[in-house]
CSV table of C-alpha atoms and ligand atoms in Angstrom, one decimal:
chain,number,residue,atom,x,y,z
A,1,UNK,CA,-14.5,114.4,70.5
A,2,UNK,CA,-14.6,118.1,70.1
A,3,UNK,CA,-10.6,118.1,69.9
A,4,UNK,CA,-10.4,115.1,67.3
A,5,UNK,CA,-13.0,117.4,65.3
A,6,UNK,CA,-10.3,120.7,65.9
A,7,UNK,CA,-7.5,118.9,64.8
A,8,UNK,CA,-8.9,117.3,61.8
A,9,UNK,CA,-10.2,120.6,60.7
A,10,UNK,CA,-6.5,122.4,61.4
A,11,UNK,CA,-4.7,119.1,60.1
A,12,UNK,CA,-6.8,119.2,56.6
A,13,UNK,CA,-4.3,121.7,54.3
A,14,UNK,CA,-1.2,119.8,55.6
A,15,UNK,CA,-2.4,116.4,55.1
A,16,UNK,CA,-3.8,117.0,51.8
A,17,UNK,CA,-0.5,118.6,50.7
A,18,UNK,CA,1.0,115.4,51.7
A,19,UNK,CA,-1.6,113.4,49.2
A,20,UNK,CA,-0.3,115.2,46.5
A,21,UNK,CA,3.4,115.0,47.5
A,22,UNK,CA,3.4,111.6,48.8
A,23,UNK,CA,3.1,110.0,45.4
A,24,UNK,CA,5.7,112.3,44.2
A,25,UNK,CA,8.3,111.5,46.4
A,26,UNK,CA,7.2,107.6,46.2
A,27,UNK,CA,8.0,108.1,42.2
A,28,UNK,CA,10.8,110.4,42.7
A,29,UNK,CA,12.8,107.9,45.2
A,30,UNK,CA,12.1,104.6,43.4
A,31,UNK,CA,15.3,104.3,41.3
A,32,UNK,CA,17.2,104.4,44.8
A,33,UNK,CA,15.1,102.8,46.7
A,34,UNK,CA,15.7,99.8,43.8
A,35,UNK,CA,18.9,100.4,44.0
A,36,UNK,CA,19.3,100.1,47.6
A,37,UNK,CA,17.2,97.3,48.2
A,38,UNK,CA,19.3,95.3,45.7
A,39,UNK,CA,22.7,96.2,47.0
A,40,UNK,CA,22.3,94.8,50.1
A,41,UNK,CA,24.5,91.9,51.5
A,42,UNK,CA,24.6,88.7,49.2
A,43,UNK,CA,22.5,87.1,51.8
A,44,UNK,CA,19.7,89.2,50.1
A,45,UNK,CA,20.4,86.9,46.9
A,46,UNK,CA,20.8,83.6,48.7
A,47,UNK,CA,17.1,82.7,48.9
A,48,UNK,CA,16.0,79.8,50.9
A,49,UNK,CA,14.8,76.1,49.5
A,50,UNK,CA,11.0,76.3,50.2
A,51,UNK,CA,10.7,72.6,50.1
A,52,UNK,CA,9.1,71.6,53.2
A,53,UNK,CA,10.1,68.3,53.0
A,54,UNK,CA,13.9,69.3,53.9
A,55,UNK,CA,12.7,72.0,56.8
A,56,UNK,CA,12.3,71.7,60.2
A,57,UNK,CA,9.9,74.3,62.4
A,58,UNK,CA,11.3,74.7,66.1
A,59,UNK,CA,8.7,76.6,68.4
A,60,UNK,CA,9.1,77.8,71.6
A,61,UNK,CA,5.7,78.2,73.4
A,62,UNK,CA,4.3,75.6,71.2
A,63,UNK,CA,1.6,73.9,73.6
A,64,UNK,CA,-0.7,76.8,73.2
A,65,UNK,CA,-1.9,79.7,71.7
A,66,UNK,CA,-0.2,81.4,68.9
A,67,UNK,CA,3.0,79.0,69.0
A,68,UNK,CA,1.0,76.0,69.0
A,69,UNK,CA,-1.1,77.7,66.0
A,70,UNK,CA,2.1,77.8,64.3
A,71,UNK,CA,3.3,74.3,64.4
A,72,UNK,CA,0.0,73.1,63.4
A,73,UNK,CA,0.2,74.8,60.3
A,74,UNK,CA,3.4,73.6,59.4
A,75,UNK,CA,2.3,70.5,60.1
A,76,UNK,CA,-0.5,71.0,57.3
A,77,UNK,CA,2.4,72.2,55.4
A,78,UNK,CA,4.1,68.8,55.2
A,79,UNK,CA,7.4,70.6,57.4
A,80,UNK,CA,9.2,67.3,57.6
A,81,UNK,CA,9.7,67.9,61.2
A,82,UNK,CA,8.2,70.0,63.9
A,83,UNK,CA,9.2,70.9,67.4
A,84,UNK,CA,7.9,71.9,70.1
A,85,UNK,CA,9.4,73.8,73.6
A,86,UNK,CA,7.3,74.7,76.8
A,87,UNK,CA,7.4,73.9,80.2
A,88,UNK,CA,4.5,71.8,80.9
A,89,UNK,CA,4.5,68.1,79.7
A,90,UNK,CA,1.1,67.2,79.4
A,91,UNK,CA,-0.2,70.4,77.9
A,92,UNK,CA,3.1,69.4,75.4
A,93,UNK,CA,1.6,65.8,75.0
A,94,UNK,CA,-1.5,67.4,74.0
A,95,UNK,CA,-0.6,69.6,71.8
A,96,UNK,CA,1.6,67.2,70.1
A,97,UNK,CA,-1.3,64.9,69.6
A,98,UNK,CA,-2.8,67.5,67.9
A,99,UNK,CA,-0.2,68.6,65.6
A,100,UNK,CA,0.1,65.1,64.8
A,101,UNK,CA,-3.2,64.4,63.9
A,102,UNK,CA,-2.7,67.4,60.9
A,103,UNK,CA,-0.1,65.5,59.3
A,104,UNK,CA,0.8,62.0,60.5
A,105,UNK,CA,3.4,61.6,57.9
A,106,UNK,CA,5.9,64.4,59.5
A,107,UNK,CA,8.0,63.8,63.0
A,108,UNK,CA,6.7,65.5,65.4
A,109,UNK,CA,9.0,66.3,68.8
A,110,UNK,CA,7.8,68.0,71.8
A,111,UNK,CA,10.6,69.0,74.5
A,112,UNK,CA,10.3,70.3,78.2
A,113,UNK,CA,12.5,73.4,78.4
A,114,UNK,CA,12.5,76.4,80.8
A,115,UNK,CA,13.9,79.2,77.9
A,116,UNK,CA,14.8,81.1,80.8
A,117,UNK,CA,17.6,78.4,81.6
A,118,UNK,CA,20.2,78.2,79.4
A,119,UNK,CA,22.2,75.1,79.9
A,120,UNK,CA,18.4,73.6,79.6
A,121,UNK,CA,18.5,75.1,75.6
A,122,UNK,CA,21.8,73.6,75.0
A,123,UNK,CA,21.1,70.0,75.9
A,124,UNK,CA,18.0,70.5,73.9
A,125,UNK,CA,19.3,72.3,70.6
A,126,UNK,CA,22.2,69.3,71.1
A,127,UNK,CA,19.5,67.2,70.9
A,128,UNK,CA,17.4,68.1,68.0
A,129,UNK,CA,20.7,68.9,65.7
A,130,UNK,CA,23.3,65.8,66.4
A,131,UNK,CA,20.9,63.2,66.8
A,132,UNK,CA,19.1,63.9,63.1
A,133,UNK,CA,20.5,61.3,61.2
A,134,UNK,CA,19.2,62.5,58.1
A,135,UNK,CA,21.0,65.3,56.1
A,136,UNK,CA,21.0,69.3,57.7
A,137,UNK,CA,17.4,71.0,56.9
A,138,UNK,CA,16.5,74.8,56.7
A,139,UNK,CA,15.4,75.4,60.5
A,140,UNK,CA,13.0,77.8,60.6
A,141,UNK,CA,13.4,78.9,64.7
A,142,UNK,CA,10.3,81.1,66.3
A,143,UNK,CA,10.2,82.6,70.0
A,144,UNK,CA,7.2,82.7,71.0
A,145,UNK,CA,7.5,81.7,74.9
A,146,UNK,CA,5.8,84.5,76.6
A,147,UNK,CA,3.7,85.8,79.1
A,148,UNK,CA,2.0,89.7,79.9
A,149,UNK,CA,0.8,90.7,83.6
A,150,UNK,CA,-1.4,93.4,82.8
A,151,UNK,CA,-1.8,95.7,85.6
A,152,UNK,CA,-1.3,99.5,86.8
A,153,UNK,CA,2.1,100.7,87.1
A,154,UNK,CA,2.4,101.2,90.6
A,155,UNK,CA,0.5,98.1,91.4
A,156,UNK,CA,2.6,95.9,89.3
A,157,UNK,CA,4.9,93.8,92.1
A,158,UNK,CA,8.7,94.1,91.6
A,159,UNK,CA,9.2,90.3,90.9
A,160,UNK,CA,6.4,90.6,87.9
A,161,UNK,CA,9.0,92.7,86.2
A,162,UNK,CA,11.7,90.6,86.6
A,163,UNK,CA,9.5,87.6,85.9
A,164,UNK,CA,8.9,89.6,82.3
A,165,UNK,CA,12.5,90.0,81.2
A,166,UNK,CA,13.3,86.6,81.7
A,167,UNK,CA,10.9,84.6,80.2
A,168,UNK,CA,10.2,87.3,77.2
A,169,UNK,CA,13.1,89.0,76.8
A,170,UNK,CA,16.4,86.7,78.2
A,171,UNK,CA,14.3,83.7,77.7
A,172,UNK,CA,13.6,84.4,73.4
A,173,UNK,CA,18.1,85.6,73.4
A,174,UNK,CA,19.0,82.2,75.1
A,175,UNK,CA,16.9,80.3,72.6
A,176,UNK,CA,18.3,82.1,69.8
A,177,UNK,CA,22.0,81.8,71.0
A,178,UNK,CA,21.4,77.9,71.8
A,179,UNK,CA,20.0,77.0,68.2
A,180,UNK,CA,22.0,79.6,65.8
A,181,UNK,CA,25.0,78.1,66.2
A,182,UNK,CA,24.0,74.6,65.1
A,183,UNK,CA,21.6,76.4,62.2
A,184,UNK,CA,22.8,76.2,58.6
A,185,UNK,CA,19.9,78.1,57.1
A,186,UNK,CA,16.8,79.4,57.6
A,187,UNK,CA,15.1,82.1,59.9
A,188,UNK,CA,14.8,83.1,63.7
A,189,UNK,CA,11.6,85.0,64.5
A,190,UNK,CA,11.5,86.6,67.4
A,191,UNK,CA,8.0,87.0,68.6
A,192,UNK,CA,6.8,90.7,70.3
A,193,UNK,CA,3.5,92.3,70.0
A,194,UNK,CA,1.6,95.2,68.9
A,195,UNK,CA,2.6,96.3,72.5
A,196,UNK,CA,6.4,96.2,71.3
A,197,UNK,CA,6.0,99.0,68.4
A,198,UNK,CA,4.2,101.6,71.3
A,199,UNK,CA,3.9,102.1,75.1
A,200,UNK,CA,0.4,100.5,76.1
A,201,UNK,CA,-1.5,101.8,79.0
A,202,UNK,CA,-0.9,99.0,81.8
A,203,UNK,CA,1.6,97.1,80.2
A,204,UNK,CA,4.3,99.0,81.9
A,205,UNK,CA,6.1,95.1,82.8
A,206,UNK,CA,5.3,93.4,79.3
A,207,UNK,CA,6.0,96.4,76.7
A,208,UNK,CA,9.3,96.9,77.0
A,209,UNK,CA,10.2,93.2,77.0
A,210,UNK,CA,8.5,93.2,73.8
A,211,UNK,CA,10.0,96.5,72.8
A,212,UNK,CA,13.6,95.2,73.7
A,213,UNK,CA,13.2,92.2,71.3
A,214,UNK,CA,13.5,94.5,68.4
A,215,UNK,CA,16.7,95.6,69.7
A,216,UNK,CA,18.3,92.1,69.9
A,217,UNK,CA,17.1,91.5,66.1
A,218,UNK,CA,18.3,94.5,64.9
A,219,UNK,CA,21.8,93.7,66.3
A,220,UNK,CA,21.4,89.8,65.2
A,221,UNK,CA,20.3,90.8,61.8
A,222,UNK,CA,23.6,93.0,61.2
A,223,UNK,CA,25.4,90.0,62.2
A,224,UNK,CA,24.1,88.0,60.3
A,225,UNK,CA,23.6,90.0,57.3
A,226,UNK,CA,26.3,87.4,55.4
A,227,UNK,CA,24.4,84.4,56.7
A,228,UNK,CA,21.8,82.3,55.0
A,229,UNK,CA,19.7,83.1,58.5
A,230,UNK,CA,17.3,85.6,58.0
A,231,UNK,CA,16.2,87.4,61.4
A,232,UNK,CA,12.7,88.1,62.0
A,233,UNK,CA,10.5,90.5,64.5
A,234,UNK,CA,6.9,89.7,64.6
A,235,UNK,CA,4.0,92.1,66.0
A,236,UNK,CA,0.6,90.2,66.8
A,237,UNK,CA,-2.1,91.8,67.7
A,238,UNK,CA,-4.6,91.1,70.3
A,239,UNK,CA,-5.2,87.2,70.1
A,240,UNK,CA,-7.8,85.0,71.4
A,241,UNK,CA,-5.6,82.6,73.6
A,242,UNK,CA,-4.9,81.0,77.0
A,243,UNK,CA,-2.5,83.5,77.4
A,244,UNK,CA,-5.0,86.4,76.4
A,245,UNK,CA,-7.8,85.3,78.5
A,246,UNK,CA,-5.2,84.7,81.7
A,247,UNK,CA,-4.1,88.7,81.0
A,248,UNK,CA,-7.8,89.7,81.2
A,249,UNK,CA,-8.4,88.5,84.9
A,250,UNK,CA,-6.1,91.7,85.6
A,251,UNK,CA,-6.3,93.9,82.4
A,252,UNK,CA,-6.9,97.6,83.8
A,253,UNK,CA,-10.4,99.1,82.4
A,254,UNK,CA,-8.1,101.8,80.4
A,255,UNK,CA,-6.4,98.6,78.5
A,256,UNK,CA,-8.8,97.0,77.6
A,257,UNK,CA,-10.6,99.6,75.8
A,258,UNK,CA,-7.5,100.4,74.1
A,259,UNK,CA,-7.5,96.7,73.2
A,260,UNK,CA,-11.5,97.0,71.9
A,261,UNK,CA,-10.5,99.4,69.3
A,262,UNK,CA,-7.9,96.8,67.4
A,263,UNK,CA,-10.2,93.9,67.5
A,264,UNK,CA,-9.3,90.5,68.8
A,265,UNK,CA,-7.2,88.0,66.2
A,266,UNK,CA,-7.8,84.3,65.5
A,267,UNK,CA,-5.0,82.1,66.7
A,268,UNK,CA,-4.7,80.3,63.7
A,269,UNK,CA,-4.8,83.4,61.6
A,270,UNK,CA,-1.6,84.9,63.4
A,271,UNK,CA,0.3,81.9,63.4
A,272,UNK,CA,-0.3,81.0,60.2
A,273,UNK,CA,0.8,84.4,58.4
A,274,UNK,CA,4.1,84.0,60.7
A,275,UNK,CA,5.1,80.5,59.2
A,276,UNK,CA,4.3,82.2,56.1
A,277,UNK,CA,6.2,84.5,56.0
A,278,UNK,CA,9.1,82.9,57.8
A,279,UNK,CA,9.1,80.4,54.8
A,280,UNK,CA,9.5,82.8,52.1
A,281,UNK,CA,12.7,82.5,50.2
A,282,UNK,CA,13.8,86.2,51.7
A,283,UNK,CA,12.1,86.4,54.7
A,284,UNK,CA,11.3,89.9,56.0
A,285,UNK,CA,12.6,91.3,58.5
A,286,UNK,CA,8.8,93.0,60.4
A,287,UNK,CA,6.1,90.6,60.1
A,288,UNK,CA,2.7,93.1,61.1
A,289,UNK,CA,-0.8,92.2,60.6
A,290,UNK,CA,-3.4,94.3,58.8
A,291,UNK,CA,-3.4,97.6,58.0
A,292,UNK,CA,-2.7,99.3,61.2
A,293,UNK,CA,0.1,97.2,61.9
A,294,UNK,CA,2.0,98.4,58.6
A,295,UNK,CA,1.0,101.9,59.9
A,296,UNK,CA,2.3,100.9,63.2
A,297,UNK,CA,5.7,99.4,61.4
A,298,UNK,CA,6.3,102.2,59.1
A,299,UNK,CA,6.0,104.9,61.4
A,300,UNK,CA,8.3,103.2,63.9
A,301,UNK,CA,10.9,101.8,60.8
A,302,UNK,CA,14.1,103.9,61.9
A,303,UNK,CA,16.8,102.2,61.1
A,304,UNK,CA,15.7,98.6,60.4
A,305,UNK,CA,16.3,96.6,57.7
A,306,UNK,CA,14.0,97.2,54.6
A,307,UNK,CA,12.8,93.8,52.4
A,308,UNK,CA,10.7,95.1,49.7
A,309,UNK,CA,10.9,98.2,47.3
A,310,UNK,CA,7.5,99.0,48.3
A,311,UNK,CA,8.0,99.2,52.3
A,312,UNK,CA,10.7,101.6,51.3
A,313,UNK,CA,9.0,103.8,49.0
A,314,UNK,CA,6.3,103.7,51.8
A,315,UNK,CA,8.5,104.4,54.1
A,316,UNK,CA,10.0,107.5,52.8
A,317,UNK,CA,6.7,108.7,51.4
A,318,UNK,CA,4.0,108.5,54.2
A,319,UNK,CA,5.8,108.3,57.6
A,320,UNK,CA,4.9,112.2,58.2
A,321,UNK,CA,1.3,111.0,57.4
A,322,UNK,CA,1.6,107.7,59.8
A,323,UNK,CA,2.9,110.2,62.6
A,324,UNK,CA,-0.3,112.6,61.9
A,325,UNK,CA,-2.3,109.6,62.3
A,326,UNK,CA,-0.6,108.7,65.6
A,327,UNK,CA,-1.3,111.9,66.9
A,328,UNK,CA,-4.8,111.5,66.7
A,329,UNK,CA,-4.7,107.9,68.1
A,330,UNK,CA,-3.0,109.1,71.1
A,331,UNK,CA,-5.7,112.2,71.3
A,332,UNK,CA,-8.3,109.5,71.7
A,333,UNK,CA,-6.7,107.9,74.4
A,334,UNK,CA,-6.0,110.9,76.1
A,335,UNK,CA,-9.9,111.5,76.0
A,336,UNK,CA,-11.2,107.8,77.3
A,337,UNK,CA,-8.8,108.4,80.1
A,338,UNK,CA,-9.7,111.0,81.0
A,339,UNK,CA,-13.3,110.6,81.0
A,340,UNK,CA,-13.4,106.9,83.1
A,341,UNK,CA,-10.8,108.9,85.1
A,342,UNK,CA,-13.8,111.3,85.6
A,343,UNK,CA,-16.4,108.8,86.1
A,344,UNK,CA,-14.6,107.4,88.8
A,345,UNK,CA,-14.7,110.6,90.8
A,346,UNK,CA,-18.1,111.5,90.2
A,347,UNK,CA,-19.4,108.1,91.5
A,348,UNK,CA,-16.7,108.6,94.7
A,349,UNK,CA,-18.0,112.1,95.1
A,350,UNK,CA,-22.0,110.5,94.6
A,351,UNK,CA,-21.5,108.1,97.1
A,352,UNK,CA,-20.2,110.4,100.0
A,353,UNK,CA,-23.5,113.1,98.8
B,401,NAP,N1,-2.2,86.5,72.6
B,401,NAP,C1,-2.0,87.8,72.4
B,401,NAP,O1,-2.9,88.7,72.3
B,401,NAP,C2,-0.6,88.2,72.0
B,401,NAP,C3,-0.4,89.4,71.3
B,401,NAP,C4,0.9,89.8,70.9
B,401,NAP,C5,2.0,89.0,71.2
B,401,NAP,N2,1.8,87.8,71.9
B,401,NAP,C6,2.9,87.0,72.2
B,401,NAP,O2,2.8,85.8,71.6
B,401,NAP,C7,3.4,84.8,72.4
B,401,NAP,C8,2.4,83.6,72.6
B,401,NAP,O3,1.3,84.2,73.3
B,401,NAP,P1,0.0,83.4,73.6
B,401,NAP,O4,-1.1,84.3,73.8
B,401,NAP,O5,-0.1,82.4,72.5
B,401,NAP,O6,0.4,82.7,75.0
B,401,NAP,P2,-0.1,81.3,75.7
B,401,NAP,O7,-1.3,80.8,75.1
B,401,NAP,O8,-0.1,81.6,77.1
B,401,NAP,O9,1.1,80.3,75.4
B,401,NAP,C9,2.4,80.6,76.0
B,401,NAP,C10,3.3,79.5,75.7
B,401,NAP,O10,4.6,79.8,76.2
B,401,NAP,C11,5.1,78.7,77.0
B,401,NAP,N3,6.0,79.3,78.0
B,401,NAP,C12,5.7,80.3,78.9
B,401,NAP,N4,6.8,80.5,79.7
B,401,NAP,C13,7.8,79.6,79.3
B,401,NAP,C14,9.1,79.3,79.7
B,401,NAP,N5,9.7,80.0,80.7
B,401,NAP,N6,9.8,78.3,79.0
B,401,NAP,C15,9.2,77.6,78.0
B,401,NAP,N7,7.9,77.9,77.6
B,401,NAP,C16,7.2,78.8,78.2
B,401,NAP,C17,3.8,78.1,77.6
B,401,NAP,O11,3.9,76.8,78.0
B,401,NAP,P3,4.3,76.4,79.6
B,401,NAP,O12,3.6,77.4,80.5
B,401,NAP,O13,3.9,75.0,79.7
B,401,NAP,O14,5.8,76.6,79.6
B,401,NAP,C18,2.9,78.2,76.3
B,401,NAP,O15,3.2,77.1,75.5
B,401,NAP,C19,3.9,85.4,73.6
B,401,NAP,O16,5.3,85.8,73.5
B,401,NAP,C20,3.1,86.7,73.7
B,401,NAP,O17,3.7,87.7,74.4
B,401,NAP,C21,0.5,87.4,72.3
């Protein structure tokens, strides 16, 4: 506590410096951030039908959780059709029972797939594209097959991180190189975390699969900068699924009261912002959530594509302040550490009195 207090006190001159300049430079850079923003690739100009009635929503991970949260609200949307990819079949069937009971007017597909196989994507993709008889829709494509193994480092078994990159990392890349192709329009959203934007204490096998994911947009997005795809990387924050309460059983003390400070998400909530923002007629690039994620985002923009005027003015106007504010985050982490880290030893050092 005493050092967050220290800091603030020796941060105060700077930072309020930076409340008077900040709204300067914001002013002073809006003609080129306008100008900038504009001149991007015509892509930028070629915005997308948002008719649902000629979409189609393809989710990976779509029995459960956030995915499945996401194709039943394009289901209430009226999507004309929806799709669904995971491994299990009757957690599928279930889940397409219930995305067919919010709209029973839409199709509604649900397809056993292993992302992490390939030639499995292909047939499937094959599938869903040549055997629509009905003229090509905007495919709006999310990633959201995943999985975290929460532990500490040095107790994390070798095959956990290879288990990782697959099914998050390889397993998101074979979905988007199976379905692109045979897109005409639309968007690809690749799903990461809050645990994708910084290194999170215990998540030494799921961060940087999450991290790595913004590295594969970034490269897809300049190649597709002509296209009428728009690439997406989304950051979720802690969220009350299957999959979260599975990473509890082994979720390190530290984590989870890292986790505590950022609050826990509502499914729906999540999945529903990401089809929302997916169905915009320019799609951004970073979908975050709250206010600390566009902290989170702007701090860690470098050289990502920008989509409005504002996230650039932002941008070049407050990322000294986001990085103070970091600082401090970090600090308190260091402390909570290092006090359980304490507590531990005093109640080892108890026992043996
Ligand atoms: N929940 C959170 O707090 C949180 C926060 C940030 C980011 N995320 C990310 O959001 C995504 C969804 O998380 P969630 O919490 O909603 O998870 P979840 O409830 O456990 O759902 C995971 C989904 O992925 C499918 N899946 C897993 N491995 C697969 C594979 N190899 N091939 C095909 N499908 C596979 C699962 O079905 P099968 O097992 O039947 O295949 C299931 O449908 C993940 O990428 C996760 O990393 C979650």
């Amino acid at each position: 506590m005493i050092n967050l207090i220290v800091g603030g006190i020796l941060s105060l001159p700077g930072l309020l410096l930076h409340v008077v300049t900040a709204p300067v430079i914001a002013l002073l850079s809006a003609p080129a951030m306008i100008f900038l923003v504009y001149s991007k690739p015509k892509q930028a100009k070629k915005a997308l039908s948002t008719d649902p009635s000629l979409k189609r929503v393809i989710v990976t991970g779509g029995s459960s959780g956030i995915g499945k949260s996401i194709a039943v609200a394009a289901a209430k949307q009226g999507i004309a059709e929806v799709v669904i990819i995971a491994r299990n079949k009757e957690r599928l069937e279930e889940a397409k029972k219930e995305i067919t009971q919010a709209n029973s007017s839409i199709v509604v597909k649900a397809l056993s797939v292993d992302v992490e196989r390939p030639e499995s994507l292909a047939e499937a993709a094959k599938e869903i594209f040549t055997k629509d008889p009905t003229p090509p829709k905007t495919t709006h494509l999310f990633c959201c097959a995943g999985a975290a193994y929460p532990q500490y480092f040095q107790d994390i078994p070798p095959e956990e991180f290879s288990k990782a990159v697959h099914t998050n990392q390889l397993g998101s890349i074979f979905t988007a190189q199976a379905f692109v192709p045979l897109m005409t329009s639309g968007s690809v959203t690749f799903c990461s975390s809050g645990a994708g934007q910084i290194g999170v204490f215990g998540l030494a096998s799921y961060s940087p699969t999450k991290f790595a994911l913004r590295g594969y947009a970034e490269c897809l997005h300049i190649e597709l900068c002509e296209s009428p795809i728009y690439v997406q990387v989304a950051y979720p924050p802690d969220t009350d699924t299957p999959g979260f309460a599975e990473e509890n059983k082994t979720k390190p003390y530290e984590t989870k009261k890292i986790s505590e400070m950022a609050g826990l998400a509502k499914p729906e909530d999540i999945g529903g912002s990401m089809l929302k923002e997916a169905l915009k007629e320019n799609p951004p690039f970073n979908v975050y959530f709250g206010l600390e994620g566009w902290l989170v985002t702007t701090l860690t923009c470098g050289f990502q594509p920008v989509s409005t005027v504002l996230d650039a003015m932002a941008q070049v106007s407050v990322m000294s302040v986001t990085r103070w504010i970091s600082l401090f985050v970090l600090n308190d982490w260091y402390n909570m550490i290092r006090t359980y880290k304490r507590g531990k030893a005093n109640n080892v050092s108890s026992k043996h009195d």
